Coordinates of C-alpha atoms in Angstrom, one line a residue:
Chain T
M1 CA -26.5 18.8 15.9
S2 CA -23.9 21.0 14.2
D3 CA -24.0 21.7 10.4
L4 CA -20.9 19.7 9.9
L5 CA -22.3 16.6 11.7
L6 CA -25.6 16.9 9.8
A7 CA -23.8 17.2 6.4
F8 CA -21.4 14.3 7.4
S9 CA -24.4 12.1 8.4
L10 CA -26.2 12.7 5.1
M11 CA -23.0 12.2 3.1
L12 CA -22.3 9.0 5.0
V13 CA -25.8 7.7 4.2
A14 CA -25.3 8.5 0.5
Y15 CA -21.8 6.8 0.5
V16 CA -23.0 3.7 2.3
S17 CA -26.2 3.3 0.2
L18 CA -24.5 3.6 -3.1
G19 CA -21.6 1.4 -2.1
S20 CA -23.9 -1.3 -0.7
L21 CA -26.0 -1.2 -3.9
I22 CA -22.7 -1.7 -5.9
A23 CA -21.6 -4.5 -3.7
Y24 CA -25.0 -6.2 -3.9
L25 CA -25.1 -5.9 -7.7
S26 CA -21.7 -7.5 -7.9
R27 CA -23.2 -10.8 -6.8
R28 CA -24.4 -11.3 -10.4
Y29 CA -20.8 -12.3 -11.3
G30 CA -21.4 -15.5 -9.4
V31 CA -19.3 -17.0 -6.6
K32 CA -19.1 -20.8 -6.7
S33 CA -15.6 -21.7 -5.5
S34 CA -12.8 -20.2 -3.3
K35 CA -11.2 -19.1 -6.6
D36 CA -14.2 -17.0 -7.4
Y37 CA -14.5 -15.7 -3.9
F38 CA -10.9 -14.7 -3.3
V39 CA -9.5 -13.9 -6.8
S40 CA -12.7 -13.3 -8.9
G41 CA -12.0 -16.5 -10.8
Y42 CA -9.2 -14.5 -12.6
R43 CA -11.9 -12.5 -14.4
L44 CA -11.4 -8.9 -13.5
G45 CA -11.2 -6.3 -16.3
W46 CA -8.5 -3.6 -16.4
F47 CA -10.6 -0.8 -14.8
L48 CA -11.7 -2.8 -11.7
A49 CA -8.3 -4.4 -11.4
S50 CA -6.4 -1.1 -11.4
M51 CA -8.9 0.7 -9.1
T52 CA -8.9 -2.1 -6.6
Y53 CA -5.1 -2.1 -6.6
A54 CA -5.0 1.7 -6.1
A55 CA -7.8 1.9 -3.4
T56 CA -6.2 -1.1 -1.6
T57 CA -2.7 0.4 -1.7
Y58 CA -3.7 4.0 -0.7
S59 CA -5.1 3.8 2.8
A60 CA -6.3 6.6 5.2
F61 CA -2.6 7.2 5.7
M62 CA -2.5 9.4 2.6
M63 CA -5.1 12.0 3.5
V64 CA -4.2 12.0 7.2
G65 CA -0.7 10.7 7.7
L66 CA 1.0 11.9 4.6
V67 CA -0.5 15.4 4.8
G68 CA 0.7 15.7 8.4
L69 CA 4.1 14.2 7.5
T70 CA 4.5 16.8 4.7
Y71 CA 3.4 19.6 7.0
F72 CA 6.0 18.7 9.6
S73 CA 8.9 17.5 7.5
G74 CA 8.6 19.2 4.1
V75 CA 9.0 17.9 0.6
G76 CA 11.0 14.8 1.7
A77 CA 7.6 13.2 2.2
L78 CA 7.1 13.5 -1.6
G79 CA 10.4 11.6 -2.2
F80 CA 9.3 8.9 0.2
E81 CA 5.9 8.4 -1.4
L82 CA 7.1 8.7 -5.0
A83 CA 10.0 6.2 -4.3
Y84 CA 7.3 3.7 -3.4
L85 CA 5.3 4.4 -6.6
L86 CA 8.4 4.3 -8.8
V87 CA 9.7 0.9 -7.6
T88 CA 6.2 -0.6 -7.4
V89 CA 5.5 0.2 -11.1
V90 CA 8.9 -1.2 -12.0
I91 CA 8.1 -4.4 -10.1
L92 CA 4.6 -4.6 -11.7
A93 CA 6.2 -4.2 -15.2
V94 CA 9.1 -6.6 -14.8
L95 CA 7.8 -9.3 -12.5
G96 CA 4.0 -8.9 -12.6
P97 CA 3.3 -10.5 -15.9
T98 CA 5.2 -13.7 -14.9
V99 CA 3.4 -13.9 -11.6
W100 CA 0.1 -13.4 -13.3
A101 CA 0.8 -16.2 -15.7
M102 CA 2.1 -18.6 -13.0
A103 CA -1.0 -17.8 -10.8
R104 CA -3.3 -19.1 -13.6
E105 CA -1.2 -22.0 -14.5
R106 CA -0.7 -23.2 -10.9
G107 CA -4.1 -22.1 -9.6
W108 CA -2.9 -19.8 -6.8
V109 CA -5.6 -18.1 -4.7
S110 CA -3.7 -16.8 -1.7
P111 CA -0.2 -15.3 -1.4
S112 CA 0.9 -17.8 1.2
E113 CA -0.3 -20.6 -1.1
M114 CA 1.9 -19.1 -3.8
L115 CA 5.0 -19.2 -1.6
S116 CA 4.1 -22.6 -0.3
D117 CA 3.8 -23.9 -3.9
L118 CA 6.9 -22.1 -5.2
Y119 CA 9.1 -23.6 -2.5
G120 CA 7.2 -26.9 -2.3
S121 CA 6.8 -26.5 1.5
R122 CA 3.7 -26.4 3.6
A123 CA 5.7 -25.1 6.5
I124 CA 6.5 -22.0 4.6
G125 CA 2.8 -21.4 4.0
Y126 CA 2.1 -21.8 7.7
V127 CA 4.9 -19.4 8.7
V128 CA 3.6 -16.8 6.2
V129 CA 0.1 -17.1 7.5
G130 CA 1.5 -16.4 11.0
I131 CA 3.4 -13.3 9.7
Y132 CA 0.3 -12.0 8.0
L133 CA -1.7 -12.3 11.2
V134 CA 0.9 -10.5 13.4
A135 CA 1.5 -7.8 10.7
M136 CA -1.8 -7.2 9.1
I137 CA -4.4 -7.3 11.9
P138 CA -2.7 -4.3 13.7
Y139 CA -2.8 -2.5 10.4
V140 CA -6.6 -3.1 10.0
T141 CA -7.0 -2.1 13.6
A142 CA -5.1 1.2 13.1
Q143 CA -7.4 2.0 10.1
M144 CA -10.4 1.4 12.4
V145 CA -8.9 3.5 15.2
G146 CA -8.3 6.4 12.7
V147 CA -11.9 6.3 11.4
A148 CA -13.3 6.0 15.0
A149 CA -11.2 9.1 16.0
I150 CA -12.8 11.1 13.1
F151 CA -16.3 10.1 14.2
E152 CA -15.4 11.1 17.8
S153 CA -14.0 14.5 16.7
L154 CA -17.2 15.1 14.8
G155 CA -19.3 14.3 17.8
A156 CA -20.7 11.0 16.4
G157 CA -18.9 8.8 19.0
Y158 CA -15.8 6.6 18.9
E159 CA -17.8 3.4 19.1
A160 CA -20.1 4.4 16.2
G161 CA -17.0 4.8 14.0
I162 CA -15.9 1.3 14.8
V163 CA -19.3 -0.1 14.2
V164 CA -19.7 1.7 10.8
M165 CA -16.2 0.8 9.6
S166 CA -16.4 -2.9 10.6
A167 CA -20.0 -3.3 9.3
L168 CA -18.9 -1.9 5.9
T169 CA -15.8 -4.0 5.8
L170 CA -17.7 -7.1 6.6
V171 CA -20.8 -6.6 4.5
W172 CA -18.9 -5.4 1.4
T173 CA -16.7 -8.4 1.6
V174 CA -19.1 -11.2 2.3
L175 CA -21.6 -10.2 -0.4
A176 CA -19.4 -11.5 -3.2
G177 CA -15.8 -11.8 -2.0
M178 CA -13.3 -10.2 -4.4
W179 CA -16.1 -9.1 -6.7
S180 CA -17.8 -6.9 -4.1
V181 CA -14.5 -5.7 -2.8
A182 CA -13.2 -4.8 -6.2
T183 CA -16.4 -3.0 -7.3
T184 CA -16.7 -1.0 -4.1
D185 CA -12.9 -0.3 -4.3
A186 CA -13.4 1.2 -7.7
Y187 CA -16.2 3.4 -6.3
Q188 CA -14.2 4.4 -3.3
G189 CA -11.1 5.0 -5.4
I190 CA -13.0 7.5 -7.5
W191 CA -14.3 9.1 -4.3
M192 CA -10.8 9.3 -2.8
L193 CA -9.3 11.0 -5.8
S194 CA -12.2 13.4 -6.3
A195 CA -12.0 14.4 -2.6
A196 CA -8.2 15.0 -2.9
A197 CA -8.8 17.1 -6.1
A198 CA -11.7 19.0 -4.4
L199 CA -9.5 19.8 -1.4
I200 CA -6.5 21.0 -3.4
F201 CA -8.8 23.2 -5.7
S202 CA -10.5 24.6 -2.6
L203 CA -7.2 25.5 -1.1
L204 CA -5.8 27.0 -4.3
Y205 CA -8.9 29.0 -5.3
N206 CA -10.7 29.7 -2.1
V207 CA -8.7 29.3 1.1
V208 CA -5.4 30.8 -0.1
P209 CA -7.0 33.9 -1.8
S210 CA -9.5 34.4 1.0
S211 CA -6.6 34.4 3.5
G212 CA -5.2 37.5 1.7
T213 CA -2.2 35.8 0.2
T214 CA -1.1 34.1 -3.1
V215 CA 0.3 30.7 -4.0
N216 CA 3.6 32.4 -4.9
Q217 CA 3.9 33.9 -1.5
V218 CA 3.2 30.5 0.1
M219 CA 5.9 28.9 -2.1
S220 CA 8.3 31.7 -1.2
V221 CA 7.9 31.2 2.5
L222 CA 8.2 27.4 2.1
S223 CA 11.4 27.9 0.2
E224 CA 12.7 30.5 2.8
K225 CA 12.0 28.2 5.7
G226 CA 13.6 25.2 4.0
F227 CA 10.4 23.1 3.6
L228 CA 11.3 22.6 -0.1
S229 CA 14.7 21.2 0.8
I230 CA 15.8 18.1 2.7
T231 CA 15.0 19.1 6.3
S232 CA 16.8 17.8 9.3
F233 CA 14.0 15.2 9.7
W234 CA 14.9 13.6 6.4
A235 CA 18.4 12.6 7.3
L236 CA 19.5 9.8 5.0
P237 CA 18.9 7.0 7.6
T238 CA 15.4 8.3 8.1
F239 CA 14.7 8.4 4.4
L240 CA 15.9 4.8 4.2
A241 CA 13.9 3.8 7.2
Y242 CA 10.7 5.1 5.5
T243 CA 11.4 4.0 2.0
I244 CA 13.0 0.5 2.3
P245 CA 10.0 -1.3 3.7
W246 CA 7.7 0.5 1.3
V247 CA 9.5 0.0 -2.0
F248 CA 9.0 -3.7 -1.6
F249 CA 5.3 -3.3 -0.8
A250 CA 4.2 -4.9 -4.1
A251 CA 6.0 -8.1 -3.2
T252 CA 5.4 -8.3 0.5
N253 CA 1.9 -7.1 1.3
P254 CA -0.5 -9.9 0.7
Q255 CA -3.5 -7.7 -0.3
V256 CA -1.6 -6.3 -3.3
V257 CA 0.3 -9.6 -4.2
V258 CA -3.1 -11.3 -4.7
R259 CA -4.1 -8.5 -7.0
L260 CA -1.4 -9.6 -9.5
Y261 CA -3.5 -12.8 -10.1
V262 CA -6.9 -11.3 -10.8
H263 CA -6.8 -9.9 -14.4
K264 CA -8.8 -11.7 -17.1
D265 CA -5.9 -11.4 -19.7
M266 CA -2.5 -9.8 -20.2
G267 CA -4.0 -6.9 -22.1
S268 CA -6.1 -6.1 -19.0
Y269 CA -3.1 -6.5 -16.8
K270 CA -1.0 -3.9 -18.8
K271 CA -3.8 -1.4 -19.0
S272 CA -4.4 -1.7 -15.2
V273 CA -0.7 -0.9 -14.6
V274 CA -1.0 2.2 -16.7
L275 CA -4.1 3.4 -14.9
F276 CA -2.6 2.7 -11.5
S277 CA 0.5 4.6 -12.4
A278 CA -1.5 7.7 -13.3
Y279 CA -3.8 7.4 -10.2
G280 CA -0.8 7.0 -7.8
F281 CA 1.1 9.9 -9.3
I282 CA -1.8 12.3 -9.3
Y283 CA -3.0 11.3 -5.8
T284 CA 0.4 11.6 -4.3
I285 CA 1.1 15.0 -5.8
A286 CA -2.3 16.3 -4.6
V287 CA -1.9 15.0 -1.1
V288 CA 1.7 16.4 -0.7
C289 CA 0.5 19.8 -2.1
V290 CA -2.2 19.9 0.6
G291 CA 0.4 19.4 3.3
L292 CA 2.8 22.0 1.8
L293 CA 0.0 24.6 1.3
A294 CA -1.1 24.1 4.9
R295 CA 2.5 24.6 6.2
G296 CA 2.9 27.7 4.0
L297 CA -0.2 29.2 5.5
T298 CA 1.0 28.5 9.0
E299 CA 4.4 30.1 8.2
L300 CA 2.6 33.2 6.9
G301 CA 0.6 33.3 10.2
L302 CA -2.7 32.6 8.3
F303 CA -3.4 29.1 9.7
G304 CA -2.6 28.2 13.3
F305 CA 0.2 25.9 14.0
V306 CA -1.0 22.3 14.4
S307 CA 1.0 20.4 17.0
K308 CA -0.1 16.8 16.2
Q309 CA 0.7 15.2 12.8
D310 CA -2.6 13.5 12.4
S311 CA -4.6 16.6 13.3
V312 CA -3.4 18.7 10.3
T313 CA -6.1 17.4 7.9
P314 CA -9.0 17.6 10.3
T315 CA -7.9 21.2 11.3
L316 CA -7.6 22.2 7.7
I317 CA -11.0 20.6 6.8
S318 CA -12.7 22.5 9.6
R319 CA -12.1 25.7 7.6
L320 CA -14.1 24.4 4.6
H321 CA -17.8 24.4 3.8
P322 CA -19.5 21.6 5.8
V323 CA -20.5 19.7 2.6
L324 CA -17.0 19.8 1.2
A325 CA -15.6 18.9 4.6
S326 CA -18.0 15.9 4.8
F327 CA -17.0 14.8 1.3
I328 CA -13.4 14.7 2.4
Y329 CA -14.1 13.0 5.7
V330 CA -16.0 10.3 3.9
S331 CA -13.1 9.9 1.5
I332 CA -10.9 9.1 4.5
L333 CA -13.4 6.5 5.6
A334 CA -13.5 5.1 2.0
A335 CA -9.7 4.8 2.0
A336 CA -9.7 3.0 5.3
V337 CA -12.6 0.6 4.3
S338 CA -11.1 -0.2 0.9
T339 CA -7.8 -1.1 2.5
A340 CA -9.2 -3.0 5.4
D341 CA -11.6 -5.2 3.4
S342 CA -8.9 -6.1 1.0
I343 CA -6.5 -7.1 3.8
I344 CA -9.2 -9.2 5.6
L345 CA -10.2 -10.9 2.4
T346 CA -6.6 -11.8 1.6
V347 CA -5.7 -13.0 5.1
A348 CA -8.9 -15.0 5.1
S349 CA -7.8 -16.6 1.8
S350 CA -4.6 -17.8 3.4
F351 CA -6.6 -19.4 6.2
V352 CA -9.1 -21.1 4.0
R353 CA -6.6 -22.3 1.3
D354 CA -3.6 -23.2 3.4
L355 CA -5.1 -24.3 6.7
I356 CA -8.3 -25.9 5.5
E357 CA -8.7 -26.7 1.8
K358 CA -5.1 -27.8 1.2
R359 CA -5.3 -30.2 4.2
G360 CA -8.2 -31.9 2.4
V361 CA -10.9 -30.9 4.8
S362 CA -14.1 -31.5 2.9
G363 CA -17.8 -31.3 3.5
V364 CA -17.7 -27.6 4.3
S365 CA -19.3 -24.9 2.1
V366 CA -16.4 -22.8 0.8
F367 CA -18.7 -19.7 0.7
K368 CA -19.9 -20.1 4.3
L369 CA -16.4 -21.0 5.5
S370 CA -14.8 -18.0 3.9
N371 CA -17.5 -15.7 5.2
T372 CA -17.0 -17.0 8.7
V373 CA -13.2 -16.4 8.6
V374 CA -13.8 -12.9 7.2
A375 CA -16.3 -12.2 10.0
L376 CA -13.9 -13.5 12.7
L377 CA -11.0 -11.4 11.4
T378 CA -13.2 -8.3 11.2
I379 CA -14.6 -8.8 14.7
A380 CA -11.1 -9.3 16.1
S381 CA -9.8 -6.1 14.5
A382 CA -12.9 -4.2 15.7
Y383 CA -12.5 -5.5 19.2
L384 CA -8.8 -4.5 19.3
A385 CA -9.7 -1.0 18.0
Y386 CA -12.4 -0.7 20.7
L387 CA -9.8 -1.6 23.4
R388 CA -7.4 1.1 22.0
L389 CA -4.4 -1.1 22.9
G390 CA -1.5 1.3 22.3
F391 CA 1.0 -1.5 21.4
V392 CA -1.3 -3.0 18.8
V393 CA -2.0 0.4 17.1
D394 CA 1.8 1.2 17.3
L395 CA 2.6 -2.2 15.8
S396 CA 0.8 -1.0 12.6
V397 CA 3.8 1.4 12.0
L398 CA 5.9 -1.7 11.8
T399 CA 3.6 -3.7 9.4
S400 CA 5.8 -3.1 6.4
V401 CA 9.0 -3.9 8.4
L402 CA 7.4 -7.2 9.7
L403 CA 6.6 -8.2 6.2
L404 CA 10.0 -7.2 4.8
P405 CA 11.5 -10.7 5.2
L406 CA 9.0 -11.8 2.5
A407 CA 10.7 -9.6 -0.1
P408 CA 13.8 -11.6 -0.9
V409 CA 12.0 -14.9 -0.4
T410 CA 9.2 -13.9 -2.8
I411 CA 11.3 -12.1 -5.4
A412 CA 13.9 -14.9 -5.6
A413 CA 11.2 -17.4 -6.2
W414 CA 9.5 -15.2 -8.8
L415 CA 12.8 -14.9 -10.7
A416 CA 13.8 -18.5 -10.4
P417 CA 10.6 -20.6 -10.0
H418 CA 12.3 -23.7 -11.4
E419 CA 15.0 -23.6 -8.8
S420 CA 13.0 -22.6 -5.7
R421 CA 11.7 -26.1 -4.9
G422 CA 15.2 -27.4 -4.0
R423 CA 15.8 -28.6 -0.4
V424 CA 18.4 -26.0 0.3
Q425 CA 16.4 -23.1 -1.2
R426 CA 13.4 -24.2 0.8
G427 CA 15.4 -24.4 4.0
A428 CA 17.1 -21.0 3.4
A429 CA 13.7 -19.4 2.7
L430 CA 12.2 -20.8 5.8
L431 CA 15.2 -19.6 7.8
S432 CA 15.0 -16.1 6.3
L433 CA 11.3 -15.8 7.2
L434 CA 11.8 -17.0 10.8
V435 CA 15.0 -14.9 11.4
G436 CA 13.6 -11.8 9.7
A437 CA 10.2 -11.8 11.4
S438 CA 11.5 -12.7 14.8
T439 CA 14.2 -10.0 14.6
A440 CA 11.6 -7.3 13.7
F441 CA 9.2 -8.5 16.4
G442 CA 12.0 -8.7 18.9
F443 CA 13.0 -5.1 18.2
A444 CA 9.3 -4.1 18.5
L445 CA 9.1 -5.8 21.9
T446 CA 12.3 -4.3 23.3
L447 CA 12.4 -0.8 21.8
G448 CA 8.7 -0.4 21.0
P449 CA 7.4 -0.3 17.4
R450 CA 7.8 3.5 16.8
R451 CA 11.4 3.6 18.0
T452 CA 12.3 0.4 16.1
F453 CA 11.1 2.0 12.9
L454 CA 13.5 4.9 13.1
T455 CA 16.5 3.4 15.0
S456 CA 19.7 3.1 13.0
Y457 CA 22.9 1.2 13.5
Y458 CA 26.0 2.4 11.7
G459 CA 23.7 4.6 9.6
L460 CA 21.4 1.7 8.6
P461 CA 17.8 1.5 9.9
V462 CA 16.5 -1.7 11.3
S463 CA 14.6 -2.4 8.1
A464 CA 17.8 -2.3 6.1
L465 CA 19.5 -4.7 8.5
I466 CA 16.5 -7.1 8.2
L467 CA 16.6 -6.8 4.4
I468 CA 20.3 -7.5 4.3
I469 CA 20.2 -10.5 6.6
T470 CA 17.2 -12.1 4.9
S471 CA 18.6 -11.4 1.4
I472 CA 21.9 -13.0 2.1
T473 CA 20.2 -16.0 3.7
T474 CA 17.8 -16.4 0.8
L475 CA 20.5 -15.9 -1.8
A476 CA 22.7 -18.4 -0.1
G477 CA 20.0 -21.0 -0.6
Y478 CA 20.1 -20.4 -4.4
V479 CA 23.9 -20.2 -4.7
I480 CA 25.1 -23.0 -2.5
P481 CA 23.5 -25.8 -4.6
K482 CA 25.2 -24.5 -7.7
L483 CA 28.6 -24.4 -5.9
V484 CA 28.4 -27.9 -4.5
R485 CA 26.7 -29.6 -7.5
P486 CA 29.0 -32.4 -8.7
K487 CA 30.4 -31.8 -12.2
T488 CA 29.3 -34.3 -14.7
Chain C
M1 CA 10.4 -8.2 -33.0
R2 CA 11.0 -10.6 -30.2
P3 CA 8.6 -9.9 -27.3
R4 CA 10.1 -8.5 -24.1
R5 CA 13.5 -8.0 -25.8
L6 CA 14.3 -4.9 -23.7
R7 CA 13.6 -6.5 -20.4
T8 CA 17.2 -6.8 -19.2
P9 CA 18.4 -3.3 -20.3
Y10 CA 15.1 -1.8 -18.9
T11 CA 15.7 -3.6 -15.5
I12 CA 19.3 -2.4 -15.3
L13 CA 18.3 1.2 -16.2
S14 CA 15.5 1.1 -13.7
I15 CA 18.0 0.2 -11.0
V16 CA 20.1 3.2 -12.1
V17 CA 17.1 5.5 -12.0
I18 CA 16.1 4.3 -8.5
A19 CA 19.7 4.8 -7.3
F20 CA 19.7 8.4 -8.8
F21 CA 16.4 8.9 -7.0
Y22 CA 18.2 8.4 -3.7
V23 CA 21.7 9.8 -4.5
V24 CA 21.0 13.0 -6.4
P25 CA 18.9 14.7 -3.6
Y26 CA 21.5 13.8 -0.9
V27 CA 24.5 14.7 -2.9
T28 CA 23.6 17.4 -5.5
L29 CA 20.4 19.0 -4.4
K30 CA 21.0 18.9 -0.6
E31 CA 21.5 22.7 -0.4
S32 CA 18.8 23.7 -2.9
R33 CA 16.0 25.8 -1.5
G34 CA 13.8 26.3 -4.5
L35 CA 11.6 23.9 -6.4
E36 CA 14.6 21.8 -7.7
L37 CA 14.1 18.9 -5.4
T38 CA 10.4 18.8 -5.9
L39 CA 10.8 18.9 -9.6
F40 CA 13.6 16.3 -9.6
W41 CA 11.5 13.7 -7.7
S42 CA 8.3 14.5 -9.6
L43 CA 9.8 14.5 -13.1
T44 CA 12.0 11.5 -12.6
T45 CA 9.0 9.5 -11.4
L46 CA 6.7 10.8 -14.2
I47 CA 9.2 10.2 -17.0
W48 CA 10.1 6.7 -15.8
L49 CA 6.5 5.7 -15.3
T50 CA 5.7 6.9 -18.8
I51 CA 8.7 5.0 -20.3
T52 CA 7.7 1.9 -18.3
N53 CA 4.1 2.0 -19.4
L54 CA 5.0 2.5 -23.1
L55 CA 7.4 -0.4 -23.0
L56 CA 5.0 -2.6 -21.1
V57 CA 2.0 -1.9 -23.5
R58 CA 4.2 -2.5 -26.5
D59 CA 5.3 -5.9 -25.0
L60 CA 9.0 -4.9 -25.0
I61 CA 9.6 -5.6 -21.3

């Protein structure tokens, strides 16, 4: 057994043991109803609420995908990730408090239930559950594939990675639902940020000096080679293709929408937005700096060129001390688990609330039922990861595009909740969802998910076209009744 | 002071800031090779997040 594998195994045992203890202790908060299980009975304090929001939002993509994207495309990756953060915090500040208040007043537990209630339509709830399944399960599968690939590269085995990831996702969810997810998210969020900080400090104070260069020289070469400018990769249509689906993340992704409900009071909500803003900003800057430093070292001939985007971080980590490398590898696992369990819990909430509880099915233990749905979704994702189906993993690239039709439908209803229950509004919302989702999925089937993501028509990426079509359709539903209303 | 009294101006200004976030790099900073673009995106985000959080905590938006 290599030093790295030994250090990783010990670090993994420590991470799993402490996380499991935290999840087990969270049971003391008590779970008696689906409201307790899925949204903590609206009782989360600001620290847990903000950390679960951050850890859920920032997946393994950050430490693996974004580092690689920065390495290959330069500082445009910073613009892409900060655009997400900027718009998200604006949405959280302007719309979040209203959503928080409505959730308590109307008793929302799942995001599909929210839309179903806002539009007074069960059909909308069912369509949304369908969109979540198609969009989110591939995303969870991709997280599992990423973790399994790391296990494989360390010599621990691909299947072992899937087993560890799915076992953690399952156990840390079923122990106490949102309580165990939020508490372990806080723990994992701290781990993720600490690992990013450790990596950047190690690069700045160890790797760069020991390579016989300075940060100034690295920055000079990055500037000279154009990596601090808009590179050819970041042509405007590409920047739009990346940012448009992501800037609406806070309104479209169910695992973060549900996190608008969970705060115990408005003071807690506000403090959690502040902490999330700080977390997101620091984490993004740290991760992008890692990618830039790696590229600078490559340009100076001090770090071999890495040809695959997702291999940049593992190659960089391989130069570090095994204990530090293991700490960072486990942070990637933590980022994947904290995202996956939140998604599975939220998708399960849609099943339990919209398809079972709201249909008046009784005589079933909510706790057992919820745990069964969580287990089935976890097993399904693990099985897909085990099969390594290319299309399913690729489809995760399109997750945010597939969810995009939810943006205008959701935001319009948040802004005008007293109008959204009208017959025309309801019909337009349903049409938006069906047209938008089938357009995205149709493109994915014909062009393939990866090509769909970057394909542009008249300078506009597919995501922009979907957003325009669904926005016009949704808006028409709100405007037409006002135009045809008889004057009294 | 009426709670959330700055909500509308804040929302309009946010849209302007977000528009600048896209337009400035592709119009003004396209040819820059130093740290200008990095600083523009980082500082714009940092400043607007700070303003947003201050207004939110003081119940003005």
